[in-house]
GROMACS .gro file of C-alpha atoms in nm:
model
  234
    1MET     CA    1   3.014   3.055   3.547
    2THR     CA    2   3.061   3.178   3.192
    3VAL     CA    3   2.814   3.432   3.061
    4MET     CA    4   2.722   3.367   2.700
    5SER     CA    5   2.723   3.660   2.462
    6SER     CA    6   2.458   3.704   2.195
    7SER     CA    7   2.727   3.705   1.925
    8ARG     CA    8   2.816   3.343   1.995
    9SER     CA    9   2.469   3.207   2.054
   10GLY     CA   10   2.306   3.389   1.765
   11THR     CA   11   1.983   3.397   1.968
   12GLY     CA   12   2.036   3.694   2.199
   13LEU     CA   13   2.040   3.463   2.498
   14LYS     CA   14   2.109   3.642   2.823
   15GLY     CA   15   2.277   3.454   3.103
   16SER     CA   16   2.453   3.124   3.102
   17ALA     CA   17   2.388   2.840   2.859
   18ALA     CA   18   2.404   2.613   3.164
   19THR     CA   19   2.088   2.764   3.305
   20VAL     CA   20   1.872   2.795   2.994
   21GLY     CA   21   1.499   2.798   3.054
   22MET     CA   22   1.209   2.612   2.899
   23MET     CA   23   1.132   2.903   2.666
   24GLU     CA   24   1.453   2.856   2.473
   25GLY     CA   25   1.404   2.769   2.106
   26ALA     CA   26   1.546   2.418   2.135
   27PHE     CA   27   1.263   2.321   2.365
   28PHE     CA   28   1.028   2.355   2.069
   29VAL     CA   29   1.236   2.137   1.838
   30GLY     CA   30   1.052   1.824   1.724
   31ARG     CA   31   1.157   1.462   1.746
   32SER     CA   32   1.266   1.421   1.383
   33GLU     CA   33   1.487   1.730   1.388
   34LEU     CA   34   1.643   1.623   1.718
   35LEU     CA   35   1.724   1.275   1.587
   36ASN     CA   36   1.873   1.417   1.266
   37TRP     CA   37   2.086   1.651   1.474
   38VAL     CA   38   2.211   1.375   1.706
   39ASN     CA   39   2.291   1.140   1.419
   40GLY     CA   40   2.479   1.413   1.236
   41LEU     CA   41   2.674   1.518   1.544
   42LEU     CA   42   2.762   1.172   1.675
   43GLN     CA   43   2.766   0.976   1.347
   44THR     CA   44   2.497   0.738   1.470
   45SER     CA   45   2.170   0.608   1.326
   46ILE     CA   46   1.936   0.649   1.620
   47THR     CA   47   1.570   0.614   1.526
   48LYS     CA   48   1.396   0.662   1.864
   49VAL     CA   49   1.427   0.929   2.131
   50GLU     CA   50   1.394   0.652   2.390
   51GLN     CA   51   1.723   0.501   2.273
   52CYS     CA   52   1.896   0.788   2.455
   53ALA     CA   53   1.778   0.642   2.786
   54SER     CA   54   2.108   0.461   2.850
   55GLY     CA   55   2.275   0.799   2.896
   56ALA     CA   56   2.554   0.724   2.646
   57VAL     CA   57   2.416   0.969   2.390
   58TYR     CA   58   2.384   1.245   2.647
   59CYS     CA   59   2.741   1.184   2.763
   60GLN     CA   60   2.882   1.228   2.416
   61ILE     CA   61   2.673   1.532   2.339
   62LEU     CA   62   2.824   1.698   2.645
   63ASP     CA   63   3.167   1.578   2.536
   64ALA     CA   64   3.101   1.754   2.205
   65CYS     CA   65   3.040   2.074   2.403
   66HIS     CA   66   3.339   2.035   2.635
   67PRO     CA   67   3.584   1.785   2.481
   68ALA     CA   68   3.758   1.560   2.735
   69SER     CA   69   3.528   1.677   3.015
   70VAL     CA   70   3.341   1.344   3.007
   71SER     CA   71   3.525   1.026   3.087
   72MET     CA   72   3.425   0.851   2.764
   73LYS     CA   73   3.615   0.538   2.868
   74LYS     CA   74   3.354   0.486   3.137
   75VAL     CA   75   3.058   0.527   2.905
   76ASN     CA   76   2.890   0.197   2.833
   77TRP     CA   77   2.726   0.210   2.490
   78MET     CA   78   2.628  -0.156   2.513
   79ALA     CA   79   2.423  -0.109   2.832
   80LYS     CA   80   2.081  -0.275   2.809
   81ALA     CA   81   1.935  -0.278   3.162
   82ASP     CA   82   1.849   0.002   3.402
   83HIS     CA   83   2.131  -0.081   3.643
   84GLU     CA   84   2.379  -0.067   3.354
   85PHE     CA   85   2.255   0.280   3.259
   86ILE     CA   86   2.329   0.437   3.600
   87PRO     CA   87   2.713   0.449   3.565
   88ASN     CA   88   2.665   0.648   3.244
   89TYR     CA   89   2.459   0.903   3.432
   90LYS     CA   90   2.720   0.921   3.704
   91ALA     CA   91   2.976   1.013   3.439
   92LEU     CA   92   2.733   1.269   3.299
   93GLN     CA   93   2.665   1.420   3.640
   94ALA     CA   94   3.037   1.449   3.708
   95ALA     CA   95   3.078   1.640   3.380
   96PHE     CA   96   2.781   1.863   3.466
   97ASP     CA   97   2.945   1.951   3.797
   98LYS     CA   98   3.281   2.013   3.630
   99ASN     CA   99   3.123   2.257   3.387
  100SER     CA  100   2.888   2.419   3.645
  101ILE     CA  101   2.577   2.309   3.454
  102GLN     CA  102   2.282   2.383   3.676
  103ARG     CA  103   2.042   2.125   3.542
  104HIS     CA  104   1.882   1.844   3.739
  105ILE     CA  105   1.927   1.501   3.580
  106ALA     CA  106   1.614   1.297   3.656
  107VAL     CA  107   1.791   0.962   3.630
  108ASP     CA  108   1.499   0.757   3.768
  109GLN     CA  109   1.274   0.888   3.491
  110LEU     CA  110   1.524   0.885   3.207
  111ILE     CA  111   1.635   0.523   3.255
  112ARG     CA  112   1.274   0.408   3.217
  113ALA     CA  113   1.296   0.509   2.850
  114LYS     CA  114   0.983   0.721   2.861
  115TYR     CA  115   0.939   0.931   2.551
  116GLN     CA  116   0.851   1.266   2.707
  117ASP     CA  117   1.124   1.260   2.972
  118ASN     CA  118   1.395   1.181   2.719
  119LEU     CA  119   1.255   1.424   2.463
  120GLU     CA  120   1.277   1.715   2.706
  121PHE     CA  121   1.625   1.625   2.823
  122LEU     CA  122   1.744   1.584   2.464
  123GLN     CA  123   1.595   1.925   2.387
  124PHE     CA  124   1.796   2.071   2.673
  125MET     CA  125   2.114   1.906   2.543
  126LYS     CA  126   2.041   2.047   2.195
  127CYS     CA  127   1.995   2.394   2.343
  128TYR     CA  128   2.316   2.366   2.540
  129TRP     CA  129   2.509   2.246   2.237
  130ASP     CA  130   2.374   2.534   2.028
  131HIS     CA  131   2.557   2.772   2.261
  132GLU     CA  132   2.858   2.566   2.369
  133GLY     CA  133   2.910   2.302   2.102
  134ASP     CA  134   3.242   2.238   1.933
  135ARG     CA  135   3.171   2.249   1.558
  136ASP     CA  136   3.493   2.064   1.481
  137TYR     CA  137   3.414   1.772   1.715
  138ASP     CA  138   3.505   1.426   1.579
  139PRO     CA  139   3.284   1.169   1.754
  140GLY     CA  140   3.463   0.855   1.635
  141PRO     CA  141   3.800   0.905   1.806
  142ALA     CA  142   3.625   1.062   2.104
  143ARG     CA  143   3.456   0.729   2.180
  144GLU     CA  144   3.802   0.585   2.235
  145GLY     CA  145   3.740   0.262   2.053
  146LYS     CA  146   3.403   0.189   2.215
  147THR     CA  147   3.181  -0.018   1.986
  148LEU     CA  148   2.836   0.119   1.912
  149PRO     CA  149   2.537  -0.112   1.973
  150PRO     CA  150   2.335  -0.233   1.672
  151TRP     CA  151   2.056   0.020   1.728
  152ALA     CA  152   2.306   0.306   1.707
  153LYS     CA  153   2.462   0.161   1.393
  154GLY     CA  154   2.124   0.148   1.224
  155SER     CA  155   2.122  -0.233   1.183
  156GLY     CA  156   1.748  -0.256   1.241
  157ASP     CA  157   1.746  -0.333   1.609
  158GLY     CA  158   1.522  -0.039   1.672
  159ALA     CA  159   1.285  -0.086   1.380
  160LEU     CA  160   0.976  -0.289   1.291
  161ARG     CA  161   0.836  -0.313   1.642
  162ALA     CA  162   0.496  -0.464   1.691
  163PRO     CA  163   0.216  -0.216   1.781
  164GLY     CA  164   0.223  -0.135   2.150
  165GLU     CA  165   0.572  -0.277   2.203
  166LYS     CA  166   0.809  -0.056   2.402
  167GLU     CA  167   1.084   0.108   2.205
  168ASN     CA  168   1.359  -0.006   2.441
  169VAL     CA  169   1.264  -0.372   2.407
  170ARG     CA  170   1.426  -0.598   2.148
  171PRO     CA  171   1.176  -0.653   1.863
  172ARG     CA  172   1.027  -0.996   1.811
  173SER     CA  173   1.150  -1.207   1.524
  174SER     CA  174   0.937  -1.170   1.215
  175SER     CA  175   1.013  -1.517   1.074
  176GLY     CA  176   0.736  -1.689   1.267
  177VAL     CA  177   0.490  -1.421   1.169
  178VAL     CA  178   0.575  -1.455   0.801
  179THR     CA  179   0.532  -1.836   0.820
  180LYS     CA  180   0.191  -1.803   0.984
  181VAL     CA  181   0.076  -1.543   0.732
  182ALA     CA  182   0.194  -1.756   0.441
  183ALA     CA  183   0.019  -2.062   0.585
  184ALA     CA  184  -0.303  -1.866   0.638
  185ALA     CA  185  -0.288  -1.728   0.287
  186ASP     CA  186  -0.226  -2.074   0.144
  187ALA     CA  187  -0.517  -2.214   0.345
  188GLY     CA  188  -0.735  -1.931   0.220
  189ARG     CA  189  -0.655  -2.008  -0.141
  190ARG     CA  190  -0.765  -2.372  -0.121
  191PRO     CA  191  -1.127  -2.306  -0.015
  192ALA     CA  192  -1.144  -2.025  -0.273
  193THR     CA  193  -1.054  -2.274  -0.550
  194VAL     CA  194  -1.326  -2.514  -0.437
  195ALA     CA  195  -1.575  -2.229  -0.413
  196ARG     CA  196  -1.505  -2.121  -0.769
  197SER     CA  197  -1.555  -2.469  -0.911
  198ALA     CA  198  -1.868  -2.537  -0.705
  199PRO     CA  199  -2.113  -2.326  -0.912
  200GLY     CA  200  -2.008  -2.503  -1.233
  201ALA     CA  201  -2.052  -2.842  -1.074
  202ALA     CA  202  -2.393  -2.742  -0.936
  203ALA     CA  203  -2.506  -2.624  -1.278
  204ALA     CA  204  -2.382  -2.940  -1.447
  205ALA     CA  205  -2.589  -3.167  -1.220
  206PRO     CA  206  -2.935  -3.025  -1.318
  207ALA     CA  207  -2.831  -3.028  -1.686
  208ALA     CA  208  -2.742  -3.397  -1.665
  209SER     CA  209  -3.071  -3.473  -1.492
  210ALA     CA  210  -3.265  -3.284  -1.759
  211ALA     CA  211  -3.088  -3.473  -2.035
  212ALA     CA  212  -3.170  -3.803  -1.871
  213ALA     CA  213  -3.531  -3.701  -1.828
  214GLY     CA  214  -3.548  -3.601  -2.194
  215ARG     CA  215  -3.420  -3.938  -2.305
  216ALA     CA  216  -3.672  -4.113  -2.082
  217GLY     CA  217  -3.956  -3.895  -2.216
  218ALA     CA  218  -3.864  -3.983  -2.578
  219VAL     CA  219  -3.971  -4.351  -2.529
  220ARG     CA  220  -4.353  -4.389  -2.579
  221PRO     CA  221  -4.601  -4.677  -2.651
  222GLY     CA  222  -4.625  -4.788  -3.015
  223PRO     CA  223  -4.949  -4.869  -3.205
  224ARG     CA  224  -4.908  -5.246  -3.164
  225GLY     CA  225  -4.822  -5.249  -2.794
  226GLY     CA  226  -4.454  -5.206  -2.865
  227TYR     CA  227  -4.237  -4.909  -2.794
  228THR     CA  228  -4.080  -4.670  -3.026
  229GLY     CA  229  -3.833  -4.386  -2.990
  230GLY     CA  230  -3.906  -4.020  -3.002
  231GLY     CA  231  -3.828  -3.988  -3.377
  232PRO     CA  232  -4.082  -4.010  -3.657
  233GLU     CA  233  -4.247  -4.353  -3.720
  234SER     CA  234  -4.111  -4.542  -4.013
   0.00000   0.00000   0.00000
């Protein structure tokens, strides 16, 4: 097992990078910084920590630490279901064993795409890369022609999720929502128009009644039993 020197790590770490503890600095790195680091290292556009649950991201991070130690041909970036994630973790475990990395991979928890589990494992991978990473790593050729999924390309597959919707579930289409909102807004405008015209109509009705009453009151009996208008007698 290789013992890391403080000159390489820059952190004064004693012991092996493969056995780093929870008090290492990377375990205090936040979500945004981790995602920026992953996207810069792997040339991806990941927006959620949970998107690492397939294991493909972890595999390539380790490949960036020990190039060619991970069988990248076996890594399935397009995996969508739990059973499709497991082969990726098998490849990752094999690379861990090859490099004597003494870290338990909680596959059952990670494949469930839970935030905390994947956050902590990604923090470990960040810490390991800080001490072992190849700064000249080129992620594109290393993927050996494997196509990235839409969520890793930043095409929006991981954005605009409804409140409460899991981050590893495909978001619902927004077209139906927009149509319903537009219809509701349109329906709301029509009653508003009627409501605005109603006060004017209500005011006009009493005015018309008063005018009619005034005309009726202007007709009164004349001196000879006839009727005359409301104007002066001739």
